[in-house]
Amino acid sequence: MLAPPPAFPDERACAAVRTTLQARLAAGERSALGRVLAEGEALPESAVRDACAGAYEAFRASGLLVEDGGLVRATVQLQEHAGRLFASDRRELHRAGAAQFVLGVGPVTARIASLLPLRAGARVLDVGCGCGVLAVLAAAQAQAVTALDLNPRALAFTRFNAQLNGCDNIETLEGDLYAPVTGRQFDVIVSNAPYVISPDTTFLYRDGGRDLCERLARATPAHLAPDGCALLAVNWPEHDAGSWQGTLAGWVDGSGCDLWVLSTEHTVPDGYARLWLMQQYPDRIPPGEIDRWTAAYAAQRIVRLHGGYLVMHRPRARDPWIEFRDLPPFDPLAGRAIDRVLAARDLAASHDDSALLEQRLTPIPGLLAIERRVAGPAGWQVQAVDLRPADGLRLALRVDPLAAELIGWFDGTRSVATAVRAFAQARALDAAPLLQATPPLLRRLLDAGLLVAT
Ligand SMILES: C[S@@+](CC[C@H](N)C(=O)[O-])C[C@H]1O[C@@H](n2cnc3c(N)ncnc32)[C@H](O)[C@@H]1O
């Protein structure tokens, strides 16, 4: 039996709980309160009451703590992430296979949060909000956040976490995918949907599979405002015939949106089944379960299962592009880099060569130029230079040594054309061929998001 999600009876209780938690948990103290709320222990009432410093009744009235035979235990799991606090369901409900289990902050949530393009003043939509982690994280910079979920318990947790973190710009709506926001458009859409491809329908948060991912992807473009950007965590199968790249491209066909597939996992069926079943049964996977899952994949001729993120972007006035890449290791600034690359590609597409030369461009902060030298008769010769961003998506580009030197002259205080002429003069080179070669170089650099306009 699932306990009802917590709810603050009034603003005073909310303030009392928030202040106490911020003081006790965010400071990293291993207090009695932390042991009960974060670690799931049951402790004597007197110890918990002391730790609550006068807010004990507010914790009880909010449904966070219950008394149980002289001991006090939590009804939720409380986690701290990125300076915010999140209540979600306790792990034992997961082990019990509760369909409406509401997930807390896990590695995928943290990863998608790092990829979120946080745009000041944006209208943000979180599809499948769970306990509201992404909605709350987006709320600080957003004008307004709409959080949707099919699970009413998830929406109750989202409302609770919004209040707990002092967010008053989050609305919650119940329904299937985009149904509650028919006809509405958003600047940023994020979704960590139930993407797991499984033969089961055990968990609402997990077992949506390929069909849900496809429905989500196909429905997204209609809800993106011009220049809007969506970030969807998805899984997709690879069959023994046909290309998965073609299948994913088909999901956005005719939508007018860019599609950037950033893959994170490419797993064989046995490994995929084991990964998810281990989460469901951390102590021991019941005999036969892995075989049951892999038999379901075999029946569908699935040879591999892929995971990653779909970035969709509605360009203002150019043809859309599609690109497939592996996502580099976790980087908390990857979301900013996604927006930077999209803006750079838009700039390249909306300027012809002569207009591009008149732009004031400069390398992105922290761009590294790594020389590749080879030994020759005259000593070390610089053969090529690899331009590598220090953070974000780390899209690197190899250029010749002269181009690398020229790029160093793009200081953003003057047009590229002026910088090229100054470089040519300083190096006693003919400016005309350099000017002719520069637009293709700029386009390659902008495509990788290595230049910004000042
Ligand atoms: C993996 S959880 C993600 C929760 C949260 N966004 C996060 O990142 O931690 C997926 C959520 O999608 C919800 N969901 C499942 N099917 C849905 C549907 N058809 N429409 C809307 N939400 C759905 C589940 O109830 C669950 O809360």
Short mmCIF file of C-alpha atoms and ligand atoms in Angstrom, two decimals:
data_model
loop_
_atom_site.label_atom_id
_atom_site.label_comp_id
_atom_site.label_asym_id
_atom_site.label_seq_id
_atom_site.Cartn_x
_atom_site.Cartn_y
_atom_site.Cartn_z
CA MET A 1 0.00 0.00 0.00
CA LEU A 2 1.49 3.33 -1.07
CA ALA A 3 1.58 6.13 1.50
CA PRO A 4 0.02 9.34 0.20
CA PRO A 5 2.68 11.80 -1.01
CA PRO A 6 3.61 14.54 1.47
CA ALA A 7 1.79 17.87 1.35
CA PHE A 8 2.33 21.03 3.37
CA PRO A 9 -0.80 22.02 5.33
CA ASP A 10 0.15 25.70 5.10
CA GLU A 11 2.98 28.11 4.28
CA ARG A 12 4.15 28.19 7.90
CA ALA A 13 4.75 24.44 8.00
CA CYS A 14 6.55 24.68 4.66
CA ALA A 15 8.85 27.44 5.93
CA ALA A 16 9.59 25.54 9.15
CA VAL A 17 10.45 22.31 7.29
CA ARG A 18 12.51 24.13 4.67
CA THR A 19 14.55 26.08 7.20
CA THR A 20 15.24 23.02 9.32
CA LEU A 21 16.23 20.86 6.35
CA GLN A 22 18.45 23.52 4.84
CA ALA A 23 20.25 23.95 8.14
CA ARG A 24 20.61 20.22 8.91
CA LEU A 25 20.92 18.46 5.55
CA ALA A 26 22.42 20.93 3.13
CA ALA A 27 25.25 21.47 5.63
CA GLY A 28 26.04 17.78 5.24
CA GLU A 29 25.46 17.07 8.91
CA ARG A 30 24.75 13.46 9.69
CA SER A 31 21.97 14.38 12.07
CA ALA A 32 19.16 12.15 13.32
CA LEU A 33 16.95 13.90 10.77
CA GLY A 34 19.31 13.03 7.94
CA ARG A 35 19.47 9.41 9.06
CA VAL A 36 15.67 9.18 9.04
CA LEU A 37 14.89 11.16 5.89
CA ALA A 38 17.88 10.43 3.66
CA GLU A 39 18.99 7.03 4.87
CA GLY A 40 15.64 5.49 5.81
CA GLU A 41 16.43 4.62 9.44
CA ALA A 42 13.76 4.52 12.19
CA LEU A 43 14.93 6.37 15.31
CA PRO A 44 13.43 7.09 18.76
CA GLU A 45 10.99 9.97 18.75
CA SER A 46 12.99 12.04 21.25
CA ALA A 47 16.10 12.00 19.01
CA VAL A 48 14.14 13.06 15.93
CA ARG A 49 12.20 15.71 17.86
CA ASP A 50 15.51 17.20 19.04
CA ALA A 51 16.93 17.19 15.52
CA CYS A 52 13.85 19.00 14.21
CA ALA A 53 14.57 21.96 16.48
CA GLY A 54 10.95 22.91 17.09
CA ALA A 55 9.69 21.95 13.62
CA TYR A 56 8.78 18.34 14.53
CA GLU A 57 5.01 18.94 14.31
CA ALA A 58 5.44 20.65 10.93
CA PHE A 59 7.30 17.57 9.62
CA ARG A 60 4.51 15.33 10.91
CA ALA A 61 1.70 17.52 9.61
CA SER A 62 3.36 17.54 6.15
CA GLY A 63 3.34 13.76 6.12
CA LEU A 64 7.15 13.47 6.00
CA LEU A 65 7.49 11.65 9.32
CA VAL A 66 5.29 9.08 11.00
CA GLU A 67 5.46 7.56 14.47
CA ASP A 68 5.59 3.82 14.58
CA GLY A 69 5.68 2.13 18.01
CA GLY A 70 7.91 4.73 19.73
CA LEU A 71 10.13 5.07 16.66
CA VAL A 72 9.89 7.72 13.98
CA ARG A 73 10.45 6.95 10.31
CA ALA A 74 10.16 8.83 7.05
CA THR A 75 7.43 8.24 4.48
CA VAL A 76 9.75 9.50 1.74
CA GLN A 77 13.35 9.43 0.62
CA LEU A 78 14.96 12.86 0.77
CA GLN A 79 17.90 13.71 -1.51
CA GLU A 80 19.99 16.78 -2.05
CA HIS A 81 20.93 17.59 -5.64
CA ALA A 82 22.50 20.75 -7.04
CA GLY A 83 21.70 22.63 -3.85
CA ARG A 84 17.99 21.65 -3.88
CA LEU A 85 16.09 19.11 -1.81
CA PHE A 86 13.86 16.45 -3.33
CA ALA A 87 11.40 14.08 -1.70
CA SER A 88 10.45 10.93 -3.60
CA ASP A 89 9.28 7.43 -2.82
CA ARG A 90 11.33 5.19 -0.56
CA ARG A 91 13.35 2.46 -2.32
CA GLU A 92 11.49 -0.43 -0.69
CA LEU A 93 8.39 0.51 -2.69
CA HIS A 94 10.48 -0.13 -5.79
CA ARG A 95 11.40 -3.57 -4.55
CA ALA A 96 7.70 -4.20 -3.94
CA GLY A 97 7.04 -3.41 -7.62
CA ALA A 98 4.59 -0.56 -6.96
CA ALA A 99 3.44 0.64 -10.40
CA GLN A 100 3.04 4.25 -9.25
CA PHE A 101 6.49 4.36 -7.61
CA VAL A 102 7.93 7.89 -7.92
CA LEU A 103 11.61 7.94 -8.73
CA GLY A 104 14.16 10.14 -6.96
CA VAL A 105 17.34 11.69 -8.36
CA GLY A 106 19.34 9.02 -10.18
CA PRO A 107 22.27 9.12 -12.61
CA VAL A 108 20.06 9.64 -15.69
CA THR A 109 18.23 12.53 -14.04
CA ALA A 110 21.57 14.10 -13.10
CA ARG A 111 22.89 13.63 -16.63
CA ILE A 112 19.84 15.09 -18.35
CA ALA A 113 19.90 17.99 -15.88
CA SER A 114 23.48 18.74 -16.95
CA LEU A 115 22.39 18.79 -20.60
CA LEU A 116 19.41 21.07 -20.02
CA PRO A 117 19.74 24.29 -22.00
CA LEU A 118 18.87 26.78 -19.25
CA ARG A 119 17.55 29.85 -21.01
CA ALA A 120 16.68 32.91 -18.95
CA GLY A 121 12.98 33.77 -19.15
CA ALA A 122 12.12 30.59 -21.06
CA ARG A 123 8.80 28.79 -21.00
CA VAL A 124 9.85 25.28 -19.98
CA LEU A 125 7.91 22.02 -20.25
CA ASP A 126 8.91 18.86 -18.34
CA VAL A 127 7.15 15.79 -19.78
CA GLY A 128 7.04 12.94 -17.25
CA CYS A 129 8.21 15.13 -14.37
CA GLY A 130 8.34 12.42 -11.69
CA CYS A 131 9.11 14.11 -8.39
CA GLY A 132 9.90 17.34 -10.25
CA VAL A 133 13.71 17.41 -10.23
CA LEU A 134 14.09 18.86 -13.73
CA ALA A 135 11.16 21.23 -13.27
CA VAL A 136 12.62 22.61 -10.03
CA LEU A 137 16.13 22.92 -11.50
CA ALA A 138 14.78 24.80 -14.53
CA ALA A 139 12.49 27.04 -12.48
CA ALA A 140 15.18 29.42 -11.19
CA GLN A 141 15.91 30.80 -14.66
CA ALA A 142 12.60 30.09 -16.36
CA GLN A 143 9.67 32.45 -16.70
CA ALA A 144 7.34 29.52 -16.07
CA VAL A 145 7.58 25.73 -15.92
CA THR A 146 4.83 23.28 -16.81
CA ALA A 147 5.32 19.82 -15.30
CA LEU A 148 3.30 16.92 -16.75
CA ASP A 149 2.90 13.35 -15.63
CA LEU A 150 0.50 10.48 -16.07
CA ASN A 151 0.99 9.55 -12.41
CA PRO A 152 -0.94 11.76 -9.97
CA ARG A 153 1.44 10.74 -7.16
CA ALA A 154 4.34 12.12 -9.19
CA LEU A 155 2.52 15.44 -9.59
CA ALA A 156 1.85 15.60 -5.85
CA PHE A 157 5.58 15.08 -5.20
CA THR A 158 6.42 17.76 -7.79
CA ARG A 159 4.11 20.26 -6.06
CA PHE A 160 5.64 19.39 -2.71
CA ASN A 161 9.22 19.74 -4.00
CA ALA A 162 8.39 23.01 -5.75
CA GLN A 163 7.15 24.43 -2.44
CA LEU A 164 10.05 22.93 -0.50
CA ASN A 165 12.50 24.69 -2.81
CA GLY A 166 10.56 27.94 -2.88
CA CYS A 167 9.53 27.75 -6.58
CA ASP A 168 6.24 29.50 -7.32
CA ASN A 169 6.37 29.31 -11.13
CA ILE A 170 5.67 25.59 -11.65
CA GLU A 171 2.23 24.40 -12.80
CA THR A 172 1.42 20.68 -12.70
CA LEU A 173 -0.87 18.94 -15.18
CA GLU A 174 -1.96 15.32 -15.36
CA GLY A 175 -2.20 13.37 -18.59
CA ASP A 176 -0.57 11.33 -21.32
CA LEU A 177 2.49 13.00 -22.88
CA TYR A 178 1.45 16.30 -24.50
CA ALA A 179 -2.31 15.84 -24.12
CA PRO A 180 -2.61 18.38 -21.25
CA VAL A 181 -0.82 21.10 -23.30
CA THR A 182 -2.56 20.72 -26.65
CA GLY A 183 -1.93 23.79 -28.80
CA ARG A 184 0.76 25.24 -26.48
CA GLN A 185 4.39 25.88 -27.42
CA PHE A 186 7.51 26.11 -25.26
CA ASP A 187 11.08 27.42 -25.54
CA VAL A 188 12.60 24.43 -23.77
CA ILE A 189 11.14 20.93 -23.48
CA VAL A 190 12.80 18.28 -21.37
CA SER A 191 11.74 14.70 -20.87
CA ASN A 192 13.26 11.82 -18.99
CA ALA A 193 10.46 9.54 -20.11
CA PRO A 194 9.93 5.87 -19.22
CA TYR A 195 12.16 4.75 -22.07
CA VAL A 196 13.17 1.26 -20.93
CA ILE A 197 12.46 -1.43 -23.53
CA SER A 198 11.15 -4.34 -21.52
CA PRO A 199 8.59 -7.13 -21.86
CA ASP A 200 6.90 -5.81 -18.69
CA THR A 201 4.53 -3.05 -17.65
CA THR A 202 5.58 -3.09 -13.99
CA PHE A 203 6.55 0.54 -13.46
CA LEU A 204 4.99 3.69 -14.89
CA TYR A 205 8.35 5.42 -14.62
CA ARG A 206 10.21 2.69 -16.53
CA ASP A 207 8.35 0.49 -18.99
CA GLY A 208 7.33 2.84 -21.81
CA GLY A 209 9.82 1.44 -24.31
CA ARG A 210 10.34 2.22 -27.94
CA ASP A 211 6.70 3.04 -28.66
CA LEU A 212 6.55 5.73 -26.00
CA CYS A 213 9.90 7.18 -27.17
CA GLU A 214 8.65 7.34 -30.74
CA ARG A 215 5.32 8.89 -29.72
CA LEU A 216 7.17 11.45 -27.61
CA ALA A 217 9.67 12.32 -30.36
CA ARG A 218 7.03 12.61 -33.07
CA ALA A 219 4.78 14.82 -30.92
CA THR A 220 7.55 17.16 -29.72
CA PRO A 221 8.09 19.44 -32.75
CA ALA A 222 4.52 20.79 -32.66
CA HIS A 223 5.19 22.08 -29.14
CA LEU A 224 8.50 23.81 -29.86
CA ALA A 225 8.39 27.58 -30.29
CA PRO A 226 10.68 29.09 -32.98
CA ASP A 227 14.29 28.52 -31.85
CA GLY A 228 12.90 26.21 -29.17
CA CYS A 229 14.98 23.27 -28.03
CA ALA A 230 13.93 19.86 -26.70
CA LEU A 231 16.01 17.34 -24.84
CA LEU A 232 14.58 13.83 -24.63
CA ALA A 233 16.17 10.82 -22.90
CA VAL A 234 15.30 7.80 -25.03
CA ASN A 235 16.23 4.20 -25.77
CA TRP A 236 15.82 2.53 -29.13
CA PRO A 237 16.32 -0.99 -30.46
CA GLU A 238 18.54 -2.11 -33.31
CA HIS A 239 17.06 -4.93 -35.34
CA ASP A 240 18.95 -7.51 -37.34
CA ALA A 241 17.93 -5.67 -40.51
CA GLY A 242 17.58 -1.97 -41.26
CA SER A 243 19.39 1.01 -39.82
CA TRP A 244 18.46 2.49 -36.45
CA GLN A 245 19.77 5.83 -37.66
CA GLY A 246 17.17 5.76 -40.43
CA THR A 247 14.45 4.88 -37.93
CA LEU A 248 15.32 7.81 -35.64
CA ALA A 249 15.59 10.20 -38.59
CA GLY A 250 12.08 9.06 -39.57
CA TRP A 251 10.75 10.24 -36.20
CA VAL A 252 11.41 13.88 -37.15
CA ASP A 253 10.82 13.54 -40.88
CA GLY A 254 8.92 16.56 -42.21
CA SER A 255 8.85 18.26 -38.79
CA GLY A 256 11.22 21.08 -39.77
CA CYS A 257 13.34 20.37 -36.68
CA ASP A 258 17.04 19.65 -36.32
CA LEU A 259 17.76 16.29 -34.74
CA TRP A 260 20.91 15.64 -32.81
CA VAL A 261 21.24 12.11 -31.51
CA LEU A 262 23.73 12.00 -28.63
CA SER A 263 24.25 8.33 -27.79
CA THR A 264 25.46 7.12 -24.42
CA GLU A 265 25.01 3.33 -24.52
CA HIS A 266 25.10 0.58 -27.09
CA THR A 267 24.29 -2.65 -25.25
CA VAL A 268 23.68 -6.28 -26.19
CA PRO A 269 20.29 -7.68 -25.04
CA ASP A 270 21.69 -9.75 -22.16
CA GLY A 271 23.60 -6.76 -20.72
CA TYR A 272 20.60 -4.48 -21.09
CA ALA A 273 18.24 -6.91 -19.35
CA ARG A 274 20.77 -7.46 -16.54
CA LEU A 275 21.23 -3.69 -16.03
CA TRP A 276 17.54 -3.00 -15.51
CA LEU A 277 16.73 -6.17 -13.61
CA MET A 278 19.59 -5.47 -11.20
CA GLN A 279 17.93 -2.18 -10.35
CA GLN A 280 14.63 -3.91 -9.74
CA TYR A 281 16.19 -6.76 -7.74
CA PRO A 282 19.38 -5.37 -6.16
CA ASP A 283 19.85 -8.46 -3.96
CA ARG A 284 19.33 -11.20 -6.52
CA ILE A 285 17.66 -11.32 -9.92
CA PRO A 286 15.03 -14.11 -9.79
CA PRO A 287 16.01 -17.14 -11.88
CA GLY A 288 14.69 -17.03 -15.42
CA GLU A 289 14.10 -13.27 -15.52
CA ILE A 290 17.07 -12.43 -17.75
CA ASP A 291 16.12 -15.26 -20.12
CA ARG A 292 12.52 -14.01 -20.23
CA TRP A 293 13.66 -10.49 -21.18
CA THR A 294 16.21 -11.66 -23.76
CA ALA A 295 13.65 -14.05 -25.31
CA ALA A 296 11.35 -11.06 -25.80
CA TYR A 297 14.15 -9.20 -27.60
CA ALA A 298 14.95 -12.25 -29.74
CA ALA A 299 11.29 -12.57 -30.71
CA GLN A 300 11.45 -8.99 -32.02
CA ARG A 301 14.82 -9.66 -33.72
CA ILE A 302 16.49 -7.03 -31.53
CA VAL A 303 20.26 -7.42 -31.62
CA ARG A 304 21.29 -4.34 -29.65
CA LEU A 305 19.71 -1.67 -27.48
CA HIS A 306 20.85 1.92 -27.64
CA GLY A 307 20.38 4.78 -25.23
CA GLY A 308 21.00 8.48 -25.31
CA TYR A 309 19.43 11.85 -25.83
CA LEU A 310 17.58 13.42 -28.71
CA VAL A 311 18.16 17.14 -29.02
CA MET A 312 15.49 18.71 -31.22
CA HIS A 313 15.65 22.30 -32.29
CA ARG A 314 13.28 24.36 -34.36
CA PRO A 315 15.44 26.62 -36.56
CA ARG A 316 14.06 30.03 -37.44
CA ALA A 317 14.83 30.23 -41.16
CA ARG A 318 16.94 27.44 -42.58
CA ASP A 319 16.78 23.78 -43.47
CA PRO A 320 17.07 21.36 -40.54
CA TRP A 321 20.04 19.03 -40.04
CA ILE A 322 20.42 15.56 -38.53
CA GLU A 323 23.56 14.39 -36.78
CA PHE A 324 24.59 11.34 -34.74
CA ARG A 325 27.32 11.44 -32.10
CA ASP A 326 28.43 9.71 -28.95
CA LEU A 327 28.02 11.98 -25.94
CA PRO A 328 31.33 12.62 -24.16
CA PRO A 329 31.66 11.85 -20.43
CA PHE A 330 29.54 13.73 -17.92
CA ASP A 331 30.06 17.48 -17.92
CA PRO A 332 27.93 19.82 -15.82
CA LEU A 333 28.17 22.51 -18.53
CA ALA A 334 27.10 20.38 -21.48
CA GLY A 335 23.68 22.10 -21.72
CA ARG A 336 25.28 25.48 -22.23
CA ALA A 337 27.47 23.95 -24.95
CA ILE A 338 24.42 22.53 -26.76
CA ASP A 339 22.89 26.00 -26.96
CA ARG A 340 26.22 27.44 -28.08
CA VAL A 341 26.52 24.97 -30.96
CA LEU A 342 22.91 25.55 -32.04
CA ALA A 343 23.47 29.34 -32.05
CA ALA A 344 26.74 29.00 -34.00
CA ARG A 345 25.11 26.77 -36.63
CA ASP A 346 22.21 29.21 -36.95
CA LEU A 347 24.67 32.07 -37.48
CA ALA A 348 26.52 30.14 -40.20
CA ALA A 349 23.29 29.21 -41.97
CA SER A 350 21.86 32.72 -41.93
CA HIS A 351 24.93 34.54 -43.38
CA ASP A 352 26.47 34.25 -46.83
CA ASP A 353 30.26 34.22 -47.13
CA SER A 354 30.76 37.99 -47.35
CA ALA A 355 28.35 38.65 -44.44
CA LEU A 356 30.16 36.00 -42.39
CA LEU A 357 33.48 37.78 -42.94
CA GLU A 358 31.95 40.96 -41.47
CA GLN A 359 31.01 39.21 -38.20
CA ARG A 360 32.98 39.81 -35.02
CA LEU A 361 33.83 36.30 -33.94
CA THR A 362 36.14 34.90 -31.32
CA PRO A 363 37.06 31.41 -30.06
CA ILE A 364 34.89 30.10 -27.22
CA PRO A 365 36.37 30.60 -23.74
CA GLY A 366 38.94 27.98 -22.82
CA LEU A 367 39.37 26.61 -26.37
CA LEU A 368 42.57 24.57 -26.50
CA ALA A 369 44.87 24.40 -29.55
CA ILE A 370 46.88 21.19 -29.34
CA GLU A 371 49.72 20.91 -31.84
CA ARG A 372 50.57 17.59 -33.49
CA ARG A 373 54.27 17.60 -34.28
CA VAL A 374 56.18 15.06 -36.34
CA ALA A 375 59.92 14.58 -36.37
CA GLY A 376 61.61 15.63 -39.63
CA PRO A 377 65.06 16.48 -40.93
CA ALA A 378 64.67 20.02 -39.58
CA GLY A 379 63.46 18.89 -36.17
CA TRP A 380 59.84 18.88 -34.97
CA GLN A 381 57.35 20.10 -37.55
CA VAL A 382 53.80 21.16 -36.61
CA GLN A 383 51.68 18.96 -38.85
CA ALA A 384 48.18 19.89 -37.66
CA VAL A 385 46.44 21.55 -34.76
CA ASP A 386 43.50 20.03 -32.88
CA LEU A 387 41.07 22.60 -31.52
CA ARG A 388 39.36 21.19 -28.45
CA PRO A 389 36.80 22.83 -26.17
CA ALA A 390 37.76 22.42 -22.54
CA ASP A 391 34.20 21.49 -21.55
CA GLY A 392 30.71 20.76 -22.88
CA LEU A 393 30.24 18.44 -25.82
CA ARG A 394 33.93 18.54 -26.73
CA LEU A 395 33.38 18.67 -30.49
CA ALA A 396 36.97 18.92 -31.71
CA LEU A 397 38.27 20.03 -35.08
CA ARG A 398 41.63 19.52 -36.80
CA VAL A 399 42.98 22.49 -38.77
CA ASP A 400 46.27 23.23 -40.48
CA PRO A 401 48.89 25.26 -38.57
CA LEU A 402 48.32 28.45 -40.59
CA ALA A 403 44.56 28.33 -39.96
CA ALA A 404 45.18 27.76 -36.25
CA GLU A 405 47.39 30.82 -36.13
CA LEU A 406 44.84 32.88 -38.04
CA ILE A 407 42.05 31.88 -35.63
CA GLY A 408 44.18 33.33 -32.84
CA TRP A 409 43.71 36.72 -34.49
CA PHE A 410 39.90 36.57 -34.21
CA ASP A 411 39.68 38.62 -31.06
CA GLY A 412 36.03 39.68 -31.34
CA THR A 413 36.85 43.41 -31.30
CA ARG A 414 36.99 43.66 -35.11
CA SER A 415 35.44 41.86 -38.04
CA VAL A 416 36.93 38.60 -39.22
CA ALA A 417 37.88 40.28 -42.53
CA THR A 418 39.82 42.99 -40.67
CA ALA A 419 41.56 40.36 -38.55
CA VAL A 420 42.52 38.38 -41.67
CA ARG A 421 44.01 41.48 -43.33
CA ALA A 422 45.98 42.36 -40.18
CA PHE A 423 47.27 38.78 -39.98
CA ALA A 424 48.27 38.80 -43.67
CA GLN A 425 50.15 42.07 -43.22
CA ALA A 426 51.97 40.87 -40.09
CA ARG A 427 53.01 37.63 -41.83
CA ALA A 428 53.79 39.30 -45.21
CA LEU A 429 51.15 37.13 -46.95
CA ASP A 430 48.73 37.95 -49.77
CA ALA A 431 45.38 38.76 -48.06
CA ALA A 432 43.17 37.86 -51.08
CA PRO A 433 43.60 34.03 -51.04
CA LEU A 434 43.39 34.06 -47.24
CA LEU A 435 40.09 35.96 -47.36
CA GLN A 436 38.78 33.48 -49.91
CA ALA A 437 39.74 30.49 -47.75
CA THR A 438 38.32 31.95 -44.54
CA PRO A 439 34.51 31.45 -44.96
CA PRO A 440 34.78 27.64 -45.32
CA LEU A 441 37.04 27.61 -42.25
CA LEU A 442 34.52 29.75 -40.33
CA ARG A 443 31.73 27.37 -41.30
CA ARG A 444 33.65 24.36 -39.99
CA LEU A 445 34.42 26.18 -36.75
CA LEU A 446 30.83 27.33 -36.31
CA ASP A 447 29.53 23.84 -37.06
CA ALA A 448 31.56 22.57 -34.10
CA GLY A 449 30.46 25.54 -31.98
CA LEU A 450 34.06 26.73 -31.51
CA LEU A 451 33.41 30.40 -32.28
CA VAL A 452 31.04 32.88 -30.66
CA ALA A 453 29.82 36.23 -31.96
CA THR A 454 30.66 39.14 -29.68
C1 LIG B 1 11.98 8.03 -15.54
S1 LIG B 1 10.72 8.91 -14.72
C2 LIG B 1 11.46 10.54 -14.80
C3 LIG B 1 11.14 11.44 -13.69
C4 LIG B 1 11.87 12.78 -13.71
N1 LIG B 1 11.61 13.55 -14.89
C5 LIG B 1 13.36 12.57 -13.57
O1 LIG B 1 14.11 12.85 -14.49
O2 LIG B 1 13.78 12.15 -12.50
C6 LIG B 1 9.45 8.99 -15.98
C7 LIG B 1 8.16 9.66 -15.57
O3 LIG B 1 7.28 9.65 -16.70
C8 LIG B 1 5.94 9.39 -16.25
N2 LIG B 1 5.14 8.84 -17.35
C9 LIG B 1 5.04 7.56 -17.75
N3 LIG B 1 4.25 7.45 -18.83
C10 LIG B 1 3.83 8.70 -19.12
C11 LIG B 1 2.99 9.25 -20.11
N4 LIG B 1 2.44 8.46 -21.05
N5 LIG B 1 2.77 10.58 -20.11
C12 LIG B 1 3.33 11.37 -19.16
N6 LIG B 1 4.14 10.91 -18.19
C13 LIG B 1 4.40 9.60 -18.18
C14 LIG B 1 6.12 8.45 -15.10
O4 LIG B 1 5.00 8.45 -14.26
C15 LIG B 1 7.40 8.98 -14.45
O5 LIG B 1 7.10 9.92 -13.47
#
